[in-house]
Short mmCIF file of C-alpha atoms and ligand atoms in Angstrom, two decimals:
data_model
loop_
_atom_site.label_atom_id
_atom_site.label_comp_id
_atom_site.label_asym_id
_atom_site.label_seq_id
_atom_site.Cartn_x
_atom_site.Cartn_y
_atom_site.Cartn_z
CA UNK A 672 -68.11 -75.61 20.20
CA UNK A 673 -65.04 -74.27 18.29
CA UNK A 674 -64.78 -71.27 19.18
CA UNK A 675 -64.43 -69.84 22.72
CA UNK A 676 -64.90 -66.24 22.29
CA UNK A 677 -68.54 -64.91 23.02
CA UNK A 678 -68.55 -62.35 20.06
CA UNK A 679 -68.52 -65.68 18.06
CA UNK A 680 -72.18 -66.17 18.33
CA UNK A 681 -72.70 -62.71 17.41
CA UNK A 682 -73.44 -64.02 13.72
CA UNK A 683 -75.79 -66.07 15.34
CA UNK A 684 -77.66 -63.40 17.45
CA UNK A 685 -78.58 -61.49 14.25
CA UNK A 686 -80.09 -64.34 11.97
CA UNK A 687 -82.77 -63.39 10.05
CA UNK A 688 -83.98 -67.13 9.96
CA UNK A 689 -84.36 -67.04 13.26
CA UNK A 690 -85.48 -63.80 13.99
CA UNK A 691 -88.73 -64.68 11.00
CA UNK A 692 -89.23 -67.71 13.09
CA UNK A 693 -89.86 -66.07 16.45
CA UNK A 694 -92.17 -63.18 14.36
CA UNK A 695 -94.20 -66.06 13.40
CA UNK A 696 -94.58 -67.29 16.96
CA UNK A 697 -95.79 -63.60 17.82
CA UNK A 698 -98.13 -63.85 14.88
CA UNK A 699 -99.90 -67.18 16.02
CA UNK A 700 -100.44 -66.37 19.59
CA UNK A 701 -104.27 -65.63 20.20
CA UNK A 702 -104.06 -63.34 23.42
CA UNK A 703 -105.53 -59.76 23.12
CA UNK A 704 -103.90 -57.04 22.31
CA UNK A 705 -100.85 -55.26 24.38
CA UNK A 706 -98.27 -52.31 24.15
CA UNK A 707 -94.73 -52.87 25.17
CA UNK A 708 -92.80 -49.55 25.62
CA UNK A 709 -88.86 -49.96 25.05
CA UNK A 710 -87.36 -47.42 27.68
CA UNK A 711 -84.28 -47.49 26.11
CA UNK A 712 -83.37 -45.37 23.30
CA UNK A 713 -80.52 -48.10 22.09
CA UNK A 714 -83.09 -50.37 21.80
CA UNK A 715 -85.72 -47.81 20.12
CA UNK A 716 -82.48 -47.79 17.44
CA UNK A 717 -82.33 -50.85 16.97
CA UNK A 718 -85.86 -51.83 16.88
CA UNK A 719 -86.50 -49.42 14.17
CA UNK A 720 -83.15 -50.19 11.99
CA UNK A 721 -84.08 -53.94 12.13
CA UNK A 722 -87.63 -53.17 10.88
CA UNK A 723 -89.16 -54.95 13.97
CA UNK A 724 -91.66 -52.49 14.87
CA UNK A 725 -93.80 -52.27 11.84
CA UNK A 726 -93.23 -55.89 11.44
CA UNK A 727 -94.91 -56.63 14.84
CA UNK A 728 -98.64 -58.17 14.07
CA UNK A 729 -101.37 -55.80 14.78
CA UNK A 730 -102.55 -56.59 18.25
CA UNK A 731 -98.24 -55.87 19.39
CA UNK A 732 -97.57 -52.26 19.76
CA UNK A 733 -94.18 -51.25 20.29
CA UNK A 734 -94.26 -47.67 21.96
CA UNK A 735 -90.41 -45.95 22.72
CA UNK A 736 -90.51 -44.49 25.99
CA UNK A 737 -87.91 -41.83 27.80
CA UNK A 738 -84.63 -44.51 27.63
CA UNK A 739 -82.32 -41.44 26.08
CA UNK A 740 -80.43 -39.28 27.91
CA UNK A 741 -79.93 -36.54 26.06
CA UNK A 742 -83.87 -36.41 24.94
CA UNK A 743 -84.87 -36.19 28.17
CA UNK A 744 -82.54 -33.76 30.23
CA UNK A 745 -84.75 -30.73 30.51
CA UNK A 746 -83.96 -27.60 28.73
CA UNK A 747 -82.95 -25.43 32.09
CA UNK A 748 -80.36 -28.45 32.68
CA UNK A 749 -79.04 -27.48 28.98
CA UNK A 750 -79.03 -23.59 29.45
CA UNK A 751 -77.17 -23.77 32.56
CA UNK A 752 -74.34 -26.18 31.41
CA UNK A 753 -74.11 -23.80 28.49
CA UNK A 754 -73.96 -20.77 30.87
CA UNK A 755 -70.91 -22.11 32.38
CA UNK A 756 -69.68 -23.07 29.45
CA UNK A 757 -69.30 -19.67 28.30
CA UNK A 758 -67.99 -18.41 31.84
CA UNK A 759 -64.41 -17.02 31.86
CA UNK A 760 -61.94 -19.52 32.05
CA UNK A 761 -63.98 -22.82 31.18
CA UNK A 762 -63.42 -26.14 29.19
CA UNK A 763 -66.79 -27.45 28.93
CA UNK A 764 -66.70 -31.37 27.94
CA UNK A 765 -69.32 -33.42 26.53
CA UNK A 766 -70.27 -36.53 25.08
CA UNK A 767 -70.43 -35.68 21.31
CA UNK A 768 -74.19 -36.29 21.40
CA UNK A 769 -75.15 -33.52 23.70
CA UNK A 770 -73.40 -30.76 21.18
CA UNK A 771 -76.34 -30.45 18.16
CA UNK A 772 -79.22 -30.23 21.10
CA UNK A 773 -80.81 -26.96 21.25
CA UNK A 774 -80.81 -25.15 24.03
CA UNK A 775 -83.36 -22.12 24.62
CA UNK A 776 -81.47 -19.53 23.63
CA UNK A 777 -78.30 -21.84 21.30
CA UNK A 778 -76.85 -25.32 21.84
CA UNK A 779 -73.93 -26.31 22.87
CA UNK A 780 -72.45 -26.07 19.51
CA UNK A 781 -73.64 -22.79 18.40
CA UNK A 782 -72.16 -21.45 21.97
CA UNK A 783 -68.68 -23.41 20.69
CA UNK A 784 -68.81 -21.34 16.96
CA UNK A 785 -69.59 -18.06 19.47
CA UNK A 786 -66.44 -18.54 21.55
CA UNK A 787 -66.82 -21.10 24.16
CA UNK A 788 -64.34 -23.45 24.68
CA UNK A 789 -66.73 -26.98 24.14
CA UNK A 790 -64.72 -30.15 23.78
CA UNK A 791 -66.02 -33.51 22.73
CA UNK A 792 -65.05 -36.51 25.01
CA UNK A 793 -65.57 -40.06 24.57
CA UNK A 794 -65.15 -40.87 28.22
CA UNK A 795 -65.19 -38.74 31.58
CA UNK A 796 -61.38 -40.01 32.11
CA UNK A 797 -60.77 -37.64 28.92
CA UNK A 798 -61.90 -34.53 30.53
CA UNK A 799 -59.98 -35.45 34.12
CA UNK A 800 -56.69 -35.48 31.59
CA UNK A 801 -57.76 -32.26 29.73
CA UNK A 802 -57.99 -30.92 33.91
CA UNK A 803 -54.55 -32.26 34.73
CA UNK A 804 -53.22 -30.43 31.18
CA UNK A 805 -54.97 -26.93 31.45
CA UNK A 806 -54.35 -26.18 35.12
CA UNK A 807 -55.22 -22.52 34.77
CA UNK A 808 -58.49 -23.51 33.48
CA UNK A 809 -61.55 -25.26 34.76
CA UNK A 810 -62.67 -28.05 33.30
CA UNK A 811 -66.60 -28.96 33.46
CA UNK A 812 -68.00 -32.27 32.95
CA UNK A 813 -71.43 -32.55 31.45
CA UNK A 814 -72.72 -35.66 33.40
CA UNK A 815 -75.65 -36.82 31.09
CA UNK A 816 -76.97 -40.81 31.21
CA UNK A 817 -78.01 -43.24 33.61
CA UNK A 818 -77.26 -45.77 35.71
CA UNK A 819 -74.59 -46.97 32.70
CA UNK A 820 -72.61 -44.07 33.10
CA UNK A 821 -73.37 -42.68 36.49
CA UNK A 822 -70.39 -44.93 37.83
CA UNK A 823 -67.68 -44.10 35.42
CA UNK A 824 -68.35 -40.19 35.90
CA UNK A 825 -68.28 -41.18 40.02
CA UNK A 826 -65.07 -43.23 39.13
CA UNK A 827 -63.71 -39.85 37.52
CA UNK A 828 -64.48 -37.51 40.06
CA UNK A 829 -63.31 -39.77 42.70
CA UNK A 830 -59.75 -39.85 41.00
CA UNK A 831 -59.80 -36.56 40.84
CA UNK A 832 -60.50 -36.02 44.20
CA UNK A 833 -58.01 -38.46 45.39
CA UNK A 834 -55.24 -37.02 43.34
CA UNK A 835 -55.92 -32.91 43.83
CA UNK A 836 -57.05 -32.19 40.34
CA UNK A 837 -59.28 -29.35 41.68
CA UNK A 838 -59.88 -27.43 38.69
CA UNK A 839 -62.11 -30.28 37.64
CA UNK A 840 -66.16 -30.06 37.98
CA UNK A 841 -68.97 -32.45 36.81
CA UNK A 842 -72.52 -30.61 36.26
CA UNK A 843 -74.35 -33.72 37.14
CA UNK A 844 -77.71 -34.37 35.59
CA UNK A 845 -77.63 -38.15 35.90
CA UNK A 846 -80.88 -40.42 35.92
CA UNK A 847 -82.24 -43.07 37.49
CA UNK A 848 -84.39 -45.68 35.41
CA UNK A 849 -86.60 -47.29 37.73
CA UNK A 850 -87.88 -44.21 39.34
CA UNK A 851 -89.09 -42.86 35.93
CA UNK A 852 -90.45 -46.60 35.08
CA UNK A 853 -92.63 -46.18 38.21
CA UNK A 854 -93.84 -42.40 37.55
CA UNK A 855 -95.43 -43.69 33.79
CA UNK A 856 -97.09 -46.51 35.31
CA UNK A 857 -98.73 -44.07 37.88
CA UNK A 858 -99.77 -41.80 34.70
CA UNK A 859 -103.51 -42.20 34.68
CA UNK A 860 -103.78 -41.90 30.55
CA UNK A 861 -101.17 -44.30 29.28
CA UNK A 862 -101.86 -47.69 28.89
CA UNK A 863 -98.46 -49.85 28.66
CA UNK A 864 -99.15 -53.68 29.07
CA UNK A 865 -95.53 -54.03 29.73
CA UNK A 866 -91.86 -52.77 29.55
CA UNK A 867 -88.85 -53.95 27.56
CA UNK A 868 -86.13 -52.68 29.93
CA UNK A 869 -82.36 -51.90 29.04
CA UNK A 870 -79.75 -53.93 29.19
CA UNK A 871 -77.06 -51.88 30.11
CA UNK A 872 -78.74 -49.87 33.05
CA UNK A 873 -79.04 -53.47 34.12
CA UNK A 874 -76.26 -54.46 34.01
CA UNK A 875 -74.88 -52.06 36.59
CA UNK A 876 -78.88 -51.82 38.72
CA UNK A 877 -79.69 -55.50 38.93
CA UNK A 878 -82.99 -57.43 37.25
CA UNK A 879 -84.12 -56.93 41.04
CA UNK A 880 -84.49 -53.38 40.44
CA UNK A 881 -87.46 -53.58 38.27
CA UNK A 882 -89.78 -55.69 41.31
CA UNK A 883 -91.52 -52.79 42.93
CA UNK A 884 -92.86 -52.21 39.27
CA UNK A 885 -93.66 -55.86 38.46
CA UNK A 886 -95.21 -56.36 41.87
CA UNK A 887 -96.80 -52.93 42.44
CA UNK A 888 -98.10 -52.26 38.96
CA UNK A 889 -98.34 -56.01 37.56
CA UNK A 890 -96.29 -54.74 34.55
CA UNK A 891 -93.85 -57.97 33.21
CA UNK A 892 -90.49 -56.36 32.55
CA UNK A 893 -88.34 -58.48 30.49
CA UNK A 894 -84.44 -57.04 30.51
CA UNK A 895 -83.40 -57.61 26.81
CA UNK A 896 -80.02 -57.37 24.84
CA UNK A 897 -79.50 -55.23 21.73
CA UNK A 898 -79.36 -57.48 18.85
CA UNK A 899 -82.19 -58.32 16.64
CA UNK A 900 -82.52 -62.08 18.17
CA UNK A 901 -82.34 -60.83 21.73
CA UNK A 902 -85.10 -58.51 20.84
CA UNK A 903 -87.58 -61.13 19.60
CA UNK A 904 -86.86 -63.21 22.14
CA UNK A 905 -87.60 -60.75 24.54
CA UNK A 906 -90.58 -59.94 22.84
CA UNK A 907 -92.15 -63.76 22.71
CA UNK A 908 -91.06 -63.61 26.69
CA UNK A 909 -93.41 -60.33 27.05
CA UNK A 910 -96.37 -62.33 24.98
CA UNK A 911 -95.68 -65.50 27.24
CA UNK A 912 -96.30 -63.46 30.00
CA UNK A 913 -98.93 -61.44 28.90
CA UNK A 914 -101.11 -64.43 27.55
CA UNK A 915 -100.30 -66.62 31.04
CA UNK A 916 -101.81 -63.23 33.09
CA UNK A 917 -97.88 -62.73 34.73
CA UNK A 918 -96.15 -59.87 35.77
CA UNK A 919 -92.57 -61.12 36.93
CA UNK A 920 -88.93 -59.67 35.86
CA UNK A 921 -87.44 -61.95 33.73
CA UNK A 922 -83.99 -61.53 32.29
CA UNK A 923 -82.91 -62.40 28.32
CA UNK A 924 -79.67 -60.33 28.33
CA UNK A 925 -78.01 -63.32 30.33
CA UNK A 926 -74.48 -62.59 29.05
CA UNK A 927 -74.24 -58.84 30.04
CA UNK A 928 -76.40 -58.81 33.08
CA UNK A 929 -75.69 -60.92 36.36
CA UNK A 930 -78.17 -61.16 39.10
CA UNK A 931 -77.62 -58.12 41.67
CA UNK A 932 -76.15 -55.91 39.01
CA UNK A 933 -72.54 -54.97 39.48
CA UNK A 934 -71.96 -54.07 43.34
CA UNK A 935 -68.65 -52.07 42.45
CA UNK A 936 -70.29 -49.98 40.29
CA UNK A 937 -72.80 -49.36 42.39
CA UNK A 938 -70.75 -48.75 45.60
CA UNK A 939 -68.97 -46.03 43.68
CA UNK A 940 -71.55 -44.15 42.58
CA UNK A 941 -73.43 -44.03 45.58
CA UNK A 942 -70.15 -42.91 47.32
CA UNK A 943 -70.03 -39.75 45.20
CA UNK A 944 -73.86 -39.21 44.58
CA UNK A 945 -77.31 -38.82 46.41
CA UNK A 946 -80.95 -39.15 44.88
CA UNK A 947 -82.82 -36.44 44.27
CA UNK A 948 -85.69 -35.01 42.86
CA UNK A 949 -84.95 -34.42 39.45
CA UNK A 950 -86.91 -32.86 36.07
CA UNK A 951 -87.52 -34.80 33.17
CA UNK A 952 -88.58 -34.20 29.77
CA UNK A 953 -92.15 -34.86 29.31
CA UNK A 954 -91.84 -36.53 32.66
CA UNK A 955 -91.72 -33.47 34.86
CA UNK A 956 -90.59 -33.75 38.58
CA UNK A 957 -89.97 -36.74 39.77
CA UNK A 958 -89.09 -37.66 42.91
CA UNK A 959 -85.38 -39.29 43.74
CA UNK A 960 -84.83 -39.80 40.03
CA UNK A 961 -81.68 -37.61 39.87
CA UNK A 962 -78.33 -37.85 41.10
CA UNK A 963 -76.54 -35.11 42.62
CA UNK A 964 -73.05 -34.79 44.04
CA UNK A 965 -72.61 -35.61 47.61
CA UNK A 966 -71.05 -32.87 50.20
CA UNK A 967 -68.03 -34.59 50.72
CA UNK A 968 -67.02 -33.74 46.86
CA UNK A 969 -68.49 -30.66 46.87
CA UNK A 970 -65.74 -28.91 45.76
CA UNK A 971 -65.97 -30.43 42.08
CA UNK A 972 -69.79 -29.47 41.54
CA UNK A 973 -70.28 -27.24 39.12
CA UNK A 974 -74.10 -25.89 39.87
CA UNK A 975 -71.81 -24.83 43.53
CA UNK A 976 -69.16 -23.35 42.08
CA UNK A 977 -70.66 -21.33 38.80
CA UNK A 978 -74.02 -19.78 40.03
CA UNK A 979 -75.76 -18.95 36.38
CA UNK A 980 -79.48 -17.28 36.06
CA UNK A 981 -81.19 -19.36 33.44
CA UNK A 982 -84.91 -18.24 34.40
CA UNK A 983 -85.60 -17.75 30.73
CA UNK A 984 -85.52 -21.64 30.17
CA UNK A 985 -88.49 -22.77 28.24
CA UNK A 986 -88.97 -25.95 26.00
CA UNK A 987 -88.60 -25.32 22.69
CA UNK A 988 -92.13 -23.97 20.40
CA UNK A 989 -94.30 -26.62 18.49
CA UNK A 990 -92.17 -29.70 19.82
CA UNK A 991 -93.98 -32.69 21.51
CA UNK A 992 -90.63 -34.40 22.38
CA UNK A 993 -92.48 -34.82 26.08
CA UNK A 994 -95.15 -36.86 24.55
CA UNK A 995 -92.82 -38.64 22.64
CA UNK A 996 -90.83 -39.60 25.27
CA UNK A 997 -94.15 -40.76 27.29
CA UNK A 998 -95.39 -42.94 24.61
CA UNK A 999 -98.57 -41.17 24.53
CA UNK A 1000 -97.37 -40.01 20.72
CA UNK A 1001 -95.24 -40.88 18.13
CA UNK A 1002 -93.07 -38.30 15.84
CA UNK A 1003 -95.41 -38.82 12.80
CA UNK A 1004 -97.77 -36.81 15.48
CA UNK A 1005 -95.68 -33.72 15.74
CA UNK A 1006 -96.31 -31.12 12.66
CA UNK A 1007 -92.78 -30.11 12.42
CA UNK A 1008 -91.89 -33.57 11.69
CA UNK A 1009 -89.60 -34.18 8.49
CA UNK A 1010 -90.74 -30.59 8.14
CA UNK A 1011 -89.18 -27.61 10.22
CA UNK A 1012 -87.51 -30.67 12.05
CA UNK A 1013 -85.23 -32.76 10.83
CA UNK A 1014 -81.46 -34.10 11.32
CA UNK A 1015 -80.24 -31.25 9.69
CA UNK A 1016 -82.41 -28.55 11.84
CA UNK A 1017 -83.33 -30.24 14.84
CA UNK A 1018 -85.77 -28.50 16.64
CA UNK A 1019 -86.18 -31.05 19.66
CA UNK A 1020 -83.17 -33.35 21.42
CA UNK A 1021 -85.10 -36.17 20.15
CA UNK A 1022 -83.88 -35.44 16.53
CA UNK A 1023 -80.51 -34.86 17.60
CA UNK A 1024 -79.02 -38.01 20.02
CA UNK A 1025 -78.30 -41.28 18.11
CA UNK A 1026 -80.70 -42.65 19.78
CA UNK A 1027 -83.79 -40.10 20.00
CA UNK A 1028 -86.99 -41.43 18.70
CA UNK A 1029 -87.67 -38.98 16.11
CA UNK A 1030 -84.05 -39.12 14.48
CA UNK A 1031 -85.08 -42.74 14.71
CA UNK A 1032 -88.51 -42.78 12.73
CA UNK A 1033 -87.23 -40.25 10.48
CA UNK A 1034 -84.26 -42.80 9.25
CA UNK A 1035 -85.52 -46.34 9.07
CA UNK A 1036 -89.47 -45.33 9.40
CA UNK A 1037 -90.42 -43.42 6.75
CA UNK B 204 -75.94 -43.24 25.03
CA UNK B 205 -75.84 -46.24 27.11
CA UNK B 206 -73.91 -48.11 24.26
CA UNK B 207 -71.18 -50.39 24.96
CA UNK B 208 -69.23 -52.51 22.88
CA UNK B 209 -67.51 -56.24 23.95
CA UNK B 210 -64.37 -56.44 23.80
CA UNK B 211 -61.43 -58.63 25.46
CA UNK B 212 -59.09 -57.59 28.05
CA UNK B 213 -55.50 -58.07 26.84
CA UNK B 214 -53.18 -56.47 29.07
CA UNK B 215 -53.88 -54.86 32.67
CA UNK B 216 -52.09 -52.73 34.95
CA UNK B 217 -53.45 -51.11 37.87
CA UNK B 218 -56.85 -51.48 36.93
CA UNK B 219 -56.59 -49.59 33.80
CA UNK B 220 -56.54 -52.60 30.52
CA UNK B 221 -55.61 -52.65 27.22
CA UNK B 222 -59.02 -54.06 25.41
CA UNK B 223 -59.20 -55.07 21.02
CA UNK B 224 -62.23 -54.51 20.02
CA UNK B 225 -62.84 -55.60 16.14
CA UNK B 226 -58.75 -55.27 15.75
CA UNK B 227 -58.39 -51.97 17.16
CA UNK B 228 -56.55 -51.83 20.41
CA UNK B 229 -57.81 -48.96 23.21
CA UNK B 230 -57.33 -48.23 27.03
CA UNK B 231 -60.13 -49.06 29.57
CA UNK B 232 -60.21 -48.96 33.18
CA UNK B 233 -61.12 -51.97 35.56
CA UNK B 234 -62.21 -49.78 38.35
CA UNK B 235 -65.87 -50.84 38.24
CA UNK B 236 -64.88 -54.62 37.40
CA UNK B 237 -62.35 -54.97 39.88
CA UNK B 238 -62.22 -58.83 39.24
CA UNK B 239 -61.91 -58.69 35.34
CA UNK B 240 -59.15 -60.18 34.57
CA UNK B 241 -56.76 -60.74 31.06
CA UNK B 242 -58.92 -62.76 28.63
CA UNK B 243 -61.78 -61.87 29.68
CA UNK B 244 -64.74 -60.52 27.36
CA UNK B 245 -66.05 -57.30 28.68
CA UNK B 246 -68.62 -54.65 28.22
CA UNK B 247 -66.66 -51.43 27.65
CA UNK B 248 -69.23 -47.90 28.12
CA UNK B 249 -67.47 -44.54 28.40
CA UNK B 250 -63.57 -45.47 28.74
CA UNK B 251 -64.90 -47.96 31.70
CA UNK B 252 -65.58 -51.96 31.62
CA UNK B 253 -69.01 -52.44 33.34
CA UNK B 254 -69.73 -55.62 32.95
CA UNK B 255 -68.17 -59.62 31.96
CA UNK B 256 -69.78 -60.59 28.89
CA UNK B 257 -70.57 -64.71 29.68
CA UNK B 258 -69.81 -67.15 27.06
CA UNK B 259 -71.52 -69.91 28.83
CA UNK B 260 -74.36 -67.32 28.80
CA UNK B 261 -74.50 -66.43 25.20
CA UNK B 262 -74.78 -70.46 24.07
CA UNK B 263 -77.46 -70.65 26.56
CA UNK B 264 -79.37 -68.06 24.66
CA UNK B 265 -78.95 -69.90 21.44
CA UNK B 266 -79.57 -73.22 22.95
CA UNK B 267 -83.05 -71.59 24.33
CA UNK B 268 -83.80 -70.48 20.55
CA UNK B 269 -83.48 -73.25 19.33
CA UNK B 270 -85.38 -74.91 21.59
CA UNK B 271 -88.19 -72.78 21.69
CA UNK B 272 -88.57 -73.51 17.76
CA UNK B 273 -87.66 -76.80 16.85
CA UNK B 274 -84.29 -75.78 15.95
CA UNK B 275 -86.64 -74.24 13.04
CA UNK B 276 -84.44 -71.55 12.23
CA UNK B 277 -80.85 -73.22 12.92
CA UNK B 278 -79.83 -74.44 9.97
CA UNK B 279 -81.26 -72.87 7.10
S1 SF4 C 1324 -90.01 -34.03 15.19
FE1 SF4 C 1324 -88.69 -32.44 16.06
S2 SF4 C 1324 -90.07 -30.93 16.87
FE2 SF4 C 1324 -91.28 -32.78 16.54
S3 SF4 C 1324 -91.17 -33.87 18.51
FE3 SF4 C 1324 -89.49 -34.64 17.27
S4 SF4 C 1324 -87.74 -33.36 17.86
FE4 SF4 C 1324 -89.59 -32.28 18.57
#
């Protein structure tokens, strides 16, 4: 080996040679047929840029399930951030992927053109400086993602706790992954044979996370990495499995993910949040799926300090986003596909986040 | 959204690092890697490193592939 930096191999991990290879291995295995749902929306991305899901053989469907953040944080979660962004007083900061989602009544962005004071970040720590800058304002956090971010917006509010910056508030609508993993396997009309589960979540959550589904639902669960390569491999793993009747938690993403997750991370964010029962999109309720912010830190939530009505919530007219998200449809299912929806009008967060399933098909699957 | 890029630590002062990632130089904090250290390849998500990306790991991965097929696709 030449070289010792692990982004040298990176060449390797997207050969094509390779990556034909391993199709061809899928291709000559003589189990039944199986669906594999991708929960994460990075790797719905990248399975669709590479071309892998039509190229799958005909017995391997690939199914995206509710892996993005933005796609599935309900509607009243959206109308309320965008209430208090348009309180009095109020820097509302986002990730720039929440902006173009509609809300009921306007998105984020449409709120920003009417007045409100919306500011892009690329990381929570941004919004804690833009607090320490504008001390006669407040500054509210939207706290969209999972376990991946989860700990970096703890890691924020914990600074600013521990340094006074009291005008700064996180509106926390975090997600947990397994809980939602274990609510479709208890839906009585989808059929997934198995899950391709997301290497990042993982890498904070642990490959042990995913047992209680293994063991309680005999679904295999293989944790995969984002380049093409990883991806096939991952895939062969889930065939392996499926053909030898197994259902364990196996782990491809090696170099990102060590065995019990990353503790620190972890510790943090349970310091500053609790589970709780939280709504999804196309998920509905589900129980200790959510995060919200401890009593101790009280004093930087935002749903305690802004109380905003947003009773007229509803999702938005003709959109199956839900379904989508669920696996139990794809967007060439929804009539306002590529019609009344697209990038450029999104009608459902699924068109809009970088890593929505519908802004997906409509790029790389025509 | 849960994107994050490698990229190696090359400076570090109470936990917050200096990372390069593809040439470009940006600030990243250590706070949920506490034992990252300079040198080291990390995953960077949101201004924060969240995880070591292993080296030993990655060749592994290869090493399987190539295995599993014959070194088939290796060389050509
Ligand atoms: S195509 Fe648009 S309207 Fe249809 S499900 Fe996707 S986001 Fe919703």
């Amino acid at each position: 080996m030449t070289e010792a930096s692990p982004l040298a191999y990176l060449d390797e991990f997207r050969d094509s040679p390779r990556i034909k290879e391993l199709l061809a291995r899928l291709r000559e295995r003589r189990g039944g047929p199986f669906k594999i749902m991708e929960v994460c929306g990075t790797h719905t991305m990248a399975i669709s840029r590479h071309g892998i899901r039509q190229a799958m053989p005909d017995d391997i469907t690939l199914l995206s399930g509710p892996g993005c953040p933005v796609c599935v944080t309900s509607n009243s979660d959206i109308d309320t951030f965008i209430e208090i962004a348009a309180s009095p007083g109020v820097i509302a900061a986002s990730f720039g992927d929440m902006l173009r989602v509609p809300g009921t009544r306007m998105g984020l962005a449409e709120a920003r053109s009417g007045g409100a004071d919306v500011r892009i970040v690329y990381s929570p720590l941004d919004a804690l400086t833009m607090a320490r800058e504008n001390p006669g304002n407040a500054v509210v956090f939207f706290g969209v993602g999972f376990e991946t971010t989860a700990p970096t917006v703890a890691a924020t509010l914990l600074e600013a706790a521990a340094t006074g910056v009291d005008n700064f508030f996180v509106h926390s609508v975090h997600k947990l992954v397994p809980p939602a993993l274990a609510a479709l396997c208890a839906m009585p009309d989808l059929a997934i044979d198995a899950f391709l589960c997301p290497g990042h979540v993982t890498a904070i959550i642990g490959p042990e996370a995913y047992e209680p589904v293994a063991r309680d639902f005999g679904i295999p669960s293989v944790i995969a990495g984002f380049e093409p390569l990883d991806i096939m491999l991952s895939l062969n793993m889930i065939a392996a499995q499926v053909d030898e009747a197994r259902a364990e938690v196996e782990l491809q993403y090696t170099r990102g993910v060590r065995p019990g997750g990353n503790p620190a991370a972890m510790d943090l964010m349970n310091r500053v949040f609790q589970p709780r029962d939280t709504e999804w999109r196309g998920l509905g309720v589900i129980p200790g799926s959510g995060l919200s912010i401890r009593e101790e830190f009280a004093a930087h939530d935002a749903v305690r300090r802004f109380e905003v009505d947003v009773s007229y919530s509803r999702e938005p007219k003709g959109c199956i986003c839900g379904q989508i998200l669920t696996g139990l449809k794809t967007p060439r299912d929804c009539r306002l596909f590529r019609k009344a929806c697209s990038p450029d009008h999104p009608v459902g967060p699924c068109m809009v986040s970088s890593e929505g399933t519908c802004a997906a098909y409509f790029q790389y699957e025509a | 959204m849960c994107l994050a890029v490698p990229a190696k630590i090359i400076e570090l002062d109470n936990q917050m690092a200096t990372v390069e990632v593809g040439g470009l130089t940006r600030e990243a904090s250590t706070v949920l890697l506490p034992d990252a250290g300079i040198g080291d390849y990390v995953l960077i998500h949101a201004g924060f490193a969240i995880s070591v990306v292993d080296e030993g790991a990655a060749r592994e991965t290869i090493r399987l592939f190539d295995e599993m097929t014959d070194g088939a696709g290796a060389d050509d």
